[in-house]
Coordinates of C-alpha atoms and ligand atoms in Angstrom, one line a residue:
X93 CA -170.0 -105.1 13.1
X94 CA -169.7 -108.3 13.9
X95 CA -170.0 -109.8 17.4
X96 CA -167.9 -112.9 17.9
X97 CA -169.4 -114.6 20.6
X98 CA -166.6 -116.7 22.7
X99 CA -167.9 -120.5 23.1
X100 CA -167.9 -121.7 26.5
X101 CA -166.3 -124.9 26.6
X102 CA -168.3 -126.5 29.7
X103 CA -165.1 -128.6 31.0
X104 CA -163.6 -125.3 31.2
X105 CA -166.2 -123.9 33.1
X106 CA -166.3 -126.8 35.7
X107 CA -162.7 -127.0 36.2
X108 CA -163.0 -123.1 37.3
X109 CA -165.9 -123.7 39.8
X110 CA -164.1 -126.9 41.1
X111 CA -160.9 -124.5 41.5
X112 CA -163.1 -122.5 44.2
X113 CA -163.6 -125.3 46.3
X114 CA -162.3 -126.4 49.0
X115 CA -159.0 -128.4 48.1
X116 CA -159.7 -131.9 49.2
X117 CA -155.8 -133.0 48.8
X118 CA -154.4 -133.6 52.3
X119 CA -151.8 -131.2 53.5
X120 CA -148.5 -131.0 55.5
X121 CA -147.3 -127.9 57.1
X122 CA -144.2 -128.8 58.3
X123 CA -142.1 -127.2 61.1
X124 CA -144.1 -124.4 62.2
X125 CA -144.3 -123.0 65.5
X126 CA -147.8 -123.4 66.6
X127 CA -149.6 -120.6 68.7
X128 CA -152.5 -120.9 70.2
X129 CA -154.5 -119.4 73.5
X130 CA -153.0 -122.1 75.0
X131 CA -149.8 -123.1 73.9
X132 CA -146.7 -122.6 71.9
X133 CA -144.4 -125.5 70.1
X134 CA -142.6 -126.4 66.9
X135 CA -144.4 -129.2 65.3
X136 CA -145.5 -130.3 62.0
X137 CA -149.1 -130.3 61.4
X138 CA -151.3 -132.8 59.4
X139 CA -155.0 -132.2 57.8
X140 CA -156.9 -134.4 56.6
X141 CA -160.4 -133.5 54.9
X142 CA -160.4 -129.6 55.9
X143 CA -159.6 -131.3 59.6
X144 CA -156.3 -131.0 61.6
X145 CA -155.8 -134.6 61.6
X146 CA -152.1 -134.8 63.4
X147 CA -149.5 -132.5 65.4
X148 CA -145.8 -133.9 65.9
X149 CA -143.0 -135.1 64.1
X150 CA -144.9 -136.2 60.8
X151 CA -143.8 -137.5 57.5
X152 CA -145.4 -137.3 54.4
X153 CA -146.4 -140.8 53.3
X154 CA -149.4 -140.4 51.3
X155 CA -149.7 -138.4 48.8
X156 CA -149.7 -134.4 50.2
X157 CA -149.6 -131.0 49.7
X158 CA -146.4 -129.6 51.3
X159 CA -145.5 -125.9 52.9
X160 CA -142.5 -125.7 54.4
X161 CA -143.5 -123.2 57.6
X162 CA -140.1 -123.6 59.4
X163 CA -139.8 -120.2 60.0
X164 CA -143.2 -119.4 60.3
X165 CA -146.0 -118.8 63.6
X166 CA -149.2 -121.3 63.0
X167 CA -152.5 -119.6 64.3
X168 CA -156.3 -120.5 64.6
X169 CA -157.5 -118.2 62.2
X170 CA -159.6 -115.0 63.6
X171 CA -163.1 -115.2 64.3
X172 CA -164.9 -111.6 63.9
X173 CA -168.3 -111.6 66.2
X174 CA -169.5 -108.3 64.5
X175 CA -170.1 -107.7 61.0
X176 CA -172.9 -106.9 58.5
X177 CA -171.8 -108.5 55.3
X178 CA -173.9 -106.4 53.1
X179 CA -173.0 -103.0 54.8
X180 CA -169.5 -101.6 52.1
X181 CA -168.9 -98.7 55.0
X182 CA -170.9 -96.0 53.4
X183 CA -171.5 -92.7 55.6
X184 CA -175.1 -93.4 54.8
X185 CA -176.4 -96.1 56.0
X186 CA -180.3 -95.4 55.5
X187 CA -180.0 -94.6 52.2
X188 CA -177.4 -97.2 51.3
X189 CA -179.8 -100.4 52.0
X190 CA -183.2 -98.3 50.4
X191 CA -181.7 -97.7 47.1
X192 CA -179.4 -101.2 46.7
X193 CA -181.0 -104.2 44.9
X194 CA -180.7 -106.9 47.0
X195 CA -179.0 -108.2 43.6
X196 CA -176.8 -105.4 44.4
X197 CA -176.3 -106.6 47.9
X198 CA -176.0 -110.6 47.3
X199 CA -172.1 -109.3 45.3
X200 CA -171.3 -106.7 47.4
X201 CA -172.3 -109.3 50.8
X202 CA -170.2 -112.3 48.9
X203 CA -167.3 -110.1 47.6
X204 CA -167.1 -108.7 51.8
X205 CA -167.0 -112.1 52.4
X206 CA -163.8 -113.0 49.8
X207 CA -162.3 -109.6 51.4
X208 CA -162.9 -110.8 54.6
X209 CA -161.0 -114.2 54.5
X210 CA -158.6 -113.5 52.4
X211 CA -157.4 -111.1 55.3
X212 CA -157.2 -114.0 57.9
X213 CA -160.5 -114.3 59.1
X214 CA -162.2 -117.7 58.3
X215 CA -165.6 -116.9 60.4
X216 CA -167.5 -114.1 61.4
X217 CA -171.1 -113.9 62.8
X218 CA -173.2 -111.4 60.9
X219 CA -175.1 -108.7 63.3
X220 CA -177.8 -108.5 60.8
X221 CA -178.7 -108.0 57.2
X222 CA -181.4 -107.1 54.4
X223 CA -184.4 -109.7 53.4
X224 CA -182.0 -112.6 54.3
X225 CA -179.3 -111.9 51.8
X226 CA -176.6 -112.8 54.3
X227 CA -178.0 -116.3 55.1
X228 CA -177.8 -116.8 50.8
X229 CA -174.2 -116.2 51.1
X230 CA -173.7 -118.3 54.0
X231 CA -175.4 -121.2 51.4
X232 CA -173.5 -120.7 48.9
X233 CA -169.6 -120.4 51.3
X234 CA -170.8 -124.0 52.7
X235 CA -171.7 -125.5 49.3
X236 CA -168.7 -124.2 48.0
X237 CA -170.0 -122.1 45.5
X238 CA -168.0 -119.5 46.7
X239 CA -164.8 -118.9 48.8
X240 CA -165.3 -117.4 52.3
X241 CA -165.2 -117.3 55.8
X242 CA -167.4 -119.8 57.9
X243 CA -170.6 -117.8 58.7
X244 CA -173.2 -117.7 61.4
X245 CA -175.8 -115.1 60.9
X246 CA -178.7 -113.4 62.9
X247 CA -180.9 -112.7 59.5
X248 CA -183.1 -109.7 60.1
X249 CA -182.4 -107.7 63.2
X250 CA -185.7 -107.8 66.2
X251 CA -186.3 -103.5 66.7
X252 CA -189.1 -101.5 68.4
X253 CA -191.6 -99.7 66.0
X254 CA -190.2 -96.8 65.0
X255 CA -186.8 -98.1 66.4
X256 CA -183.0 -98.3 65.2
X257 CA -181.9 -99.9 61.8
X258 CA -186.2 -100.4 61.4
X259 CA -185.4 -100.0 57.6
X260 CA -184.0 -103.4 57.4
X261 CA -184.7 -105.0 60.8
X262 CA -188.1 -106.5 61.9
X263 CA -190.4 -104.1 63.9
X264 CA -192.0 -105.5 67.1
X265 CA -194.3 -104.5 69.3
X266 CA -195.3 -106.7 72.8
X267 CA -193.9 -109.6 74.1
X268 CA -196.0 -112.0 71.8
X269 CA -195.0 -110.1 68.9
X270 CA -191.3 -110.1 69.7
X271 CA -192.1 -114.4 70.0
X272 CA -193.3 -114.3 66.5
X273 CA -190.4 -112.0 65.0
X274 CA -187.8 -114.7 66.3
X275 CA -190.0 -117.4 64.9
X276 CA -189.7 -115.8 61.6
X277 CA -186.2 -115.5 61.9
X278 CA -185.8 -119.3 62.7
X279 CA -188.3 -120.1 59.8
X280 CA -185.9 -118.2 57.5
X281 CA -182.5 -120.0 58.9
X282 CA -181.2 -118.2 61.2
X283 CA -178.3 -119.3 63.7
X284 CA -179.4 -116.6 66.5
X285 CA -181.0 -113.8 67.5
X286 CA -180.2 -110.6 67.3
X287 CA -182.6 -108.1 69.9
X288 CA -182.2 -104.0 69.6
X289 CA -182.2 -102.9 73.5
X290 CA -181.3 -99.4 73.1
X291 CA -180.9 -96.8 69.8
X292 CA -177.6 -96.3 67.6
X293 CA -175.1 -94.1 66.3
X294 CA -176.6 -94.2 63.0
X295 CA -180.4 -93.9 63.1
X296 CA -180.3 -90.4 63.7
X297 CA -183.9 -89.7 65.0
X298 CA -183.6 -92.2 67.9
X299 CA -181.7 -91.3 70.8
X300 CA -178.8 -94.0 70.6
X301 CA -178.9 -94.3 74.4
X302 CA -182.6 -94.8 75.4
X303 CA -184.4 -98.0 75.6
X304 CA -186.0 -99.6 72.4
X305 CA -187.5 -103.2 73.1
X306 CA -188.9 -103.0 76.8
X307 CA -187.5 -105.2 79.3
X308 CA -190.4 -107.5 78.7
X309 CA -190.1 -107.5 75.3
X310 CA -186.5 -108.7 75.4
X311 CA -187.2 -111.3 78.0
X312 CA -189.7 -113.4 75.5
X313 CA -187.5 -113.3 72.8
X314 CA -184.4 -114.5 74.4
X315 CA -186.9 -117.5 76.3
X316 CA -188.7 -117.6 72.4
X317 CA -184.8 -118.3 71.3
X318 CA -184.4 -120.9 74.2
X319 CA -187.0 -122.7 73.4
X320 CA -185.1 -123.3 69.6
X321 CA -182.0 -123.3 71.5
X322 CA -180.9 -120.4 70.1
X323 CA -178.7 -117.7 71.2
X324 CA -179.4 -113.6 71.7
X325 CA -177.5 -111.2 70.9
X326 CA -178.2 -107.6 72.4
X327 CA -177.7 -104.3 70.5
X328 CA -177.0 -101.9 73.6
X329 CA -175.4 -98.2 74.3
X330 CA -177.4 -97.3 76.8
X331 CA -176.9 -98.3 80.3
X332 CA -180.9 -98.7 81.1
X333 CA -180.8 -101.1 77.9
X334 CA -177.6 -103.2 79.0
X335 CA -179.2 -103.9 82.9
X336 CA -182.6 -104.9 80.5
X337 CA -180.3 -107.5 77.8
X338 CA -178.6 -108.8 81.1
X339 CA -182.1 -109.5 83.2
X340 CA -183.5 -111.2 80.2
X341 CA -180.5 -113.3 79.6
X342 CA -179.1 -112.8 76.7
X343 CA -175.3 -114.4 75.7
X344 CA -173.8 -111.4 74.5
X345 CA -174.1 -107.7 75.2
X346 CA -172.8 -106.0 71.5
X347 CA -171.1 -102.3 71.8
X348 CA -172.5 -102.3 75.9
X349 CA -170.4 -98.5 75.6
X350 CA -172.2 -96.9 78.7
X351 CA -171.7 -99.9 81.0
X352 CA -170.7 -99.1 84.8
X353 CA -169.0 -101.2 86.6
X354 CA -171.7 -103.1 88.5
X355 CA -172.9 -104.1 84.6
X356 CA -169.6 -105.3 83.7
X357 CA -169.6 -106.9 86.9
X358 CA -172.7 -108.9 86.3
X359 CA -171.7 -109.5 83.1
X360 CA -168.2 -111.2 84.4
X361 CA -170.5 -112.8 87.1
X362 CA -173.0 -114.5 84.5
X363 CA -170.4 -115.4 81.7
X364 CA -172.2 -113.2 79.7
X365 CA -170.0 -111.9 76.4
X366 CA -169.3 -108.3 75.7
X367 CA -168.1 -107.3 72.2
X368 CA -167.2 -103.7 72.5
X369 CA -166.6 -102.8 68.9
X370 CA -164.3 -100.1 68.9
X371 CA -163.4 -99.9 66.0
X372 CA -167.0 -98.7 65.0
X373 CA -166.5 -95.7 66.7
X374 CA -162.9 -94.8 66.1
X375 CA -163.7 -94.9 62.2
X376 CA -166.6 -92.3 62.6
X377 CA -164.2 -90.2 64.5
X378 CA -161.1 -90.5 62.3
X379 CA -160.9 -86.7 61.1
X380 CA -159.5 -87.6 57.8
X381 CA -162.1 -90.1 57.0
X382 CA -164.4 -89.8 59.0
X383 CA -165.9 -85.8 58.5
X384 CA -168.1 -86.4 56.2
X385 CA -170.7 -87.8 58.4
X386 CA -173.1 -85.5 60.6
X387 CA -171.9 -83.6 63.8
X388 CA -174.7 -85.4 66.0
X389 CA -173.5 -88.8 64.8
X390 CA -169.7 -87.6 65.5
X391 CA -170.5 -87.0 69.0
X392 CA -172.8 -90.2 69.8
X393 CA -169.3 -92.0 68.7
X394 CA -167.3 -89.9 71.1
X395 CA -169.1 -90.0 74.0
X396 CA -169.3 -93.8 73.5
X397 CA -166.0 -94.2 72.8
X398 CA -165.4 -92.3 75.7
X399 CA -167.9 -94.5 77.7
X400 CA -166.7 -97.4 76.9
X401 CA -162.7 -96.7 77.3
X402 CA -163.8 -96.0 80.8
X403 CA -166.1 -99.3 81.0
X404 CA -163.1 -101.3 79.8
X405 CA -161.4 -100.5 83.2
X406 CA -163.4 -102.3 85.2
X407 CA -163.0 -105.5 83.0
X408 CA -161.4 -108.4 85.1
X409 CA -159.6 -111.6 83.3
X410 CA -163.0 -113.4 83.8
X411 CA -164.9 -111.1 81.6
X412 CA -165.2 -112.8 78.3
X413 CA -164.4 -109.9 75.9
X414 CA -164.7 -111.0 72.0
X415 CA -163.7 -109.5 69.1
X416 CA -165.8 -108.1 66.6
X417 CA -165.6 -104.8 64.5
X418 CA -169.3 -104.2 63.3
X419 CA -167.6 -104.1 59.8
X420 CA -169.4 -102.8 56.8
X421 CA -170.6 -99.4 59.3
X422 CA -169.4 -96.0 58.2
X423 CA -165.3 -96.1 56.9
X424 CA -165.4 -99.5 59.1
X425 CA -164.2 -102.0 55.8
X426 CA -164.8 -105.6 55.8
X427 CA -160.5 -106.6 55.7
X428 CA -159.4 -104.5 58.4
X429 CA -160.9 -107.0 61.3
X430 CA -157.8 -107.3 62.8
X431 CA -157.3 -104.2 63.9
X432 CA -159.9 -104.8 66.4
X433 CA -157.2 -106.1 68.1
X434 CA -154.8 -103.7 67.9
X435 CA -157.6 -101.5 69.4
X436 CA -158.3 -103.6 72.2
X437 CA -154.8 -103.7 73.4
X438 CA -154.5 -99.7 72.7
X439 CA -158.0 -100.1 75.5
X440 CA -156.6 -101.9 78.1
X441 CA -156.5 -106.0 77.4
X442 CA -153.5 -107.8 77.3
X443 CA -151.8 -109.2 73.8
X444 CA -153.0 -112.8 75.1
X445 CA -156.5 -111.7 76.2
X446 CA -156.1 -109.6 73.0
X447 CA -155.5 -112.8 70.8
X448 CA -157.9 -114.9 73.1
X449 CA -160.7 -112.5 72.1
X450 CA -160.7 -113.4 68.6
X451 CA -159.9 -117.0 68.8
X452 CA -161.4 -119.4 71.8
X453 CA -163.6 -116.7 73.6
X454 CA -165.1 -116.0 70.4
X455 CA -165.4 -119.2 69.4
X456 CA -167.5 -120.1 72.8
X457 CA -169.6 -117.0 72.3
X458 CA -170.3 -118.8 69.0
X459 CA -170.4 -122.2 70.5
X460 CA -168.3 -124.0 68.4
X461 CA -165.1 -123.9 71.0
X462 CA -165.0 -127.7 70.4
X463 CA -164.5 -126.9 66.3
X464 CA -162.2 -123.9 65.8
X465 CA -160.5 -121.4 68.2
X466 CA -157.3 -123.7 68.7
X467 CA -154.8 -125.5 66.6
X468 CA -155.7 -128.8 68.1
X469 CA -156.0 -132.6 66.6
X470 CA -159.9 -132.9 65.6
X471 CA -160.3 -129.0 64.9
X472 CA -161.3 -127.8 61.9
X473 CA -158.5 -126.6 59.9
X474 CA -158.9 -122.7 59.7
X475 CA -155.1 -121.6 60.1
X476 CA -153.1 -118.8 59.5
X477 CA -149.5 -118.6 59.0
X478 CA -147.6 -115.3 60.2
X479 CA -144.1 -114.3 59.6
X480 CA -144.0 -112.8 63.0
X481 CA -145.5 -113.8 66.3
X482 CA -148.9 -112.2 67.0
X483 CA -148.3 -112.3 70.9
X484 CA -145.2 -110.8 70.5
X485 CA -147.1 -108.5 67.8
X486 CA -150.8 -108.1 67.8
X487 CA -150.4 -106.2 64.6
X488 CA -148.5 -109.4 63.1
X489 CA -152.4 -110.5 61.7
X490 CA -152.7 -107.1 59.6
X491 CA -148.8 -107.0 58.9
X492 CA -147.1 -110.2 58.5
X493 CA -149.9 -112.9 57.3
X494 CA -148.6 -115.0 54.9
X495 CA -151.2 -117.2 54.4
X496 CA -154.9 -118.5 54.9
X497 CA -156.3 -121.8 55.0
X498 CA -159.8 -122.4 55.4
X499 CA -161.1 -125.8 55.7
X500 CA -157.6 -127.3 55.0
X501 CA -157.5 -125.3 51.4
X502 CA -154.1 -122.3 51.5
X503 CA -155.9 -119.7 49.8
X504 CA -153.1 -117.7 48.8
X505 CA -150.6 -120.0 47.2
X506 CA -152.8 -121.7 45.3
X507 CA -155.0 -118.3 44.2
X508 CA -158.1 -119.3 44.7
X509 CA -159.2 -116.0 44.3
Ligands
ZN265 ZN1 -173.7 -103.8 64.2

C-alpha cells in the first residue's frame, strides 16, 4: 500500500502557531457592567497590548476588535492558589507519578493548563510537580507556545525523609539541608517555596496529621527563601505543624484543616494566608465518585473536612482566605476551580469575601495585587465575561461564563483552542 505523505506547507504551519498567541489587536468591550472586589459600574473598557488601557465612555478610533458586552457582568478573571498541573485526579496518586513519562506529564500538565483557562481561570500557582515539568509549561504559556493561564510554580515540593509526596518532592534532612533544597529549587526557577509541615491524605503510611519538617527545619527554609525574596508556602493538617509554618513565617498556611482558633487568630493577626482547599476533601468523600479510594484515606478527608468546617468559624473579615482547589488530587479535575467558591460560601464566607478570595486576596498572596485581581486602568487584561452576576451568583463562574480573555486575547470567540 502506498503511504501518501501530506506536505506541510511551512506558511501553514506558522499561521497555526501564530493563531495560539496572544492576539496583539487592541480591543473594545463595550457597555459592560464591570465587577470587581471593589466596585460595580457600566463602562466601556479599552486594552491595549494584553493591558486594560481605558474605562469610560470610549469610542473606537483605531483600528479594534469589538464585543458588544451590554448585557454582560465584566470580572478579573479567577486566580486558583492550589493546583498541581501534572496531577489528571487519579485515585492513585503514588502510582500515577512512578509509572508516567515525564513526556507523559509535560501533555497531560499543558492540556490541565488549556482546561484550566478555558474555564475562567487565567492564573494559578502550582503546589508542586515532578522533575520541573510544571516550570516547562510555565515557559512555554509565557512564550506563547501554548495557550494558558498565567503561572507561578513552587517546582519540587521541600519533605522530610521518608515524608509525604517524597516520591516526587525533595527529601530533607536538618536545617542546612532544608537551605540547600530551596537553593535547588531557585537554581531550577522556581517562584516560591513550597515546605511539607505535617503528612497528607494521600501518602498513606504517614500519619497526615503529625509533624514532618521540624520546626527548625521550617524556619531555615522560609529565612533561606528570604534571603531570594521568595515566598513559603506551608503544607499543614496537623495543628502541631500549623503553630510550626506560623513561627517560622511562612505567607501561607495550605489546607491548615485542624486549626483552632488561637491559629486562625494568629494567622488573622500576622496577615498570614490560609487556603483551605475544600474541595480536596469533598471530592474524596463524594460517594458516587469518590469510593474507589481506600477507607483510611476516606476518613483522613472527613475528619479534615470536619476540622476545618469547624476552623472556618473562627475566621474574622481580616483573615485573608484564598481560593485554591489543590486540583489534579483524586476526582478533584483541573476545570472545576470555581467551585471552590461555591464551597467556600456553602462554609461560611460571604459571596464578596467569596469572590474576593479568588481575585485581589489571592492576587496579594501571589504578590502581583498591583497586576491582576481588579478590572482597573494599568492591570493586565485577564477578564471574564458572565451572563449573570457572580455576587449575586457565585455559581455564575461555573454556569454563565461567556467568555475568557487572557492577556487582552477572547479565547472563546476567536477558538483559540
Ligand atoms: Zn496540594
Amino acid at each position: 500500500m502506498v503511504q501518501i505523505i501530506q506536505k506541510v506547507n511551512l506558511q501553514d504551519a506558522i499561521s497555526h502557531l501564530m493563531h495560539l498567541a496572544p492576539n496583539k489587536k487592541n480591543l473594545l468591550i463595550t457597555g459592560a457592567t464591570v465587577v470587581d472586589a471593589y466596585s460595580e459600574y457600566q463602562a466601556d473598557v479599552l486594552v491595549e497590548d494584553g493591558t486594560i488601557k481605558q474605562i469610560g465612555d470610549i469610542d473606537a478610533n483605531s483600528p479594534v476588535e469589538i464585543i458588544n458586552a451590554s448585557a454582560l457582568y465584566l470580572t478579573p478573571g479567577l486566580i486558583d492558589c492550589h493546583v498541581h498541573l501534572i496531577l489528571n485526579g487519579s485515585p492513585n496518586i503514588v502510582d500515577y507519578v512512578q509509572t508516567k513519562s515525564d513526556s507523559e506529564l509535560t501533555a497531560i500538565a499543558t492540556a490541565n493548563a488549556i482546561r484550566t483557562l478555558q474555564n475562567g481561570v487565567t492564573t494559578v500557582r502550582d503546589m508542586g510537580g515532578k522533575n520541573f515539568i510544571e516550570l516547562k509549561v510555565r515557559d512555554a504559556v509565557n512564550s506563547s507556545a501554548i495557550p494558558g493561564p498565567r503561572i507561578l510554580a513552587s517546582g519540587k515540593m521541600i519533605t522530610s525523609i521518608g515524608g509525604h509526596v517524597r516520591y516526587i518532592g525533595r527529601e530533607a534532612h536538618g536545617a542546612e539541608d532544608c537551605r540547600r533544597a530551596v537553593r535547588e529549587q531557585i537554581e531550577n526557577g522556581a517562584d516560591f517555596i513550597k515546605v511539607m509541615a505535617t503528612g497528607g491524605l494521600l501518602t498513606e503510611d504517614v500519619e497526615h496529621e503529625g509533624i514532618e519538617l521540624t520546626a527548625e527545619e521550617l524556619a531555615a527554609a522560609v529565612d533561606e527563601a528570604k534571603k531570594y525574596e521568595m515566598k513559603s508556602a506551608a503544607h499543614a493538617h496537623g495543628l502541631a505543624g500549623i503553630k510550626n509554618a506560623i513561627n517560622a513565617g511562612v505567607d501561607s498556611i495550605e489546607h491548615g484543616s485542624f486549626a483552632n482558633k488561637e491559629a486562625v487568630e494568629r494567622m488573622t493577626a500576622s496577615g498570614i494566608f490560609w487556603i483551605p482547599t475544600l474541595k480536596s476533601l469533598r471530592d474524596i468523600l463524594d460517594d458516587d465518585i469518590g469510593s474507589n479510594l481506600s477507607k483510611d484515606c476516606r476518613q483522613r478527608a472527613r475528619s479534615s473536612l470536619n476540622a476545618v468546617r469547624k476552623a472556618l468559624k473562627y475566621c474574622t473579615k481580616n483573615t485573608k482566605i484564598a481560593c485554591g482547589t489543590d486540583a489534579g488530587t483524586p476526582y478533584n479535575y483541573h476545570g472545576e476551580n470555581s467551585i471552590e467558591l461555591e464551597l467556600l460560601v456553602e462554609y461560611g464566607l460571604d459571596t464578596h469575601q467569596a469572590f474576593e478570595s479568588a481575585t485581589t486576596t489571592a492576587a496579594n498572596l501571589l504578590g502581583l495585587g498591583s497586576r491582576i485581581g481588579l478590572v482597573r486602568e494599568g492591570y493586565d487584561a485577564d477578564l471574564l465575561l458572565l451572563r449573570k452576576n457572580p455576587l449575586d451568583d457565585i455559581r455564575s463562574f461555573r454556569k454563565s461564563l461567556v467568555e475568557v480573555i487572557r492577556s487582552g486575547s477572547p479565547l472563546l470567540k476567536n477558538k483559540i483552542y
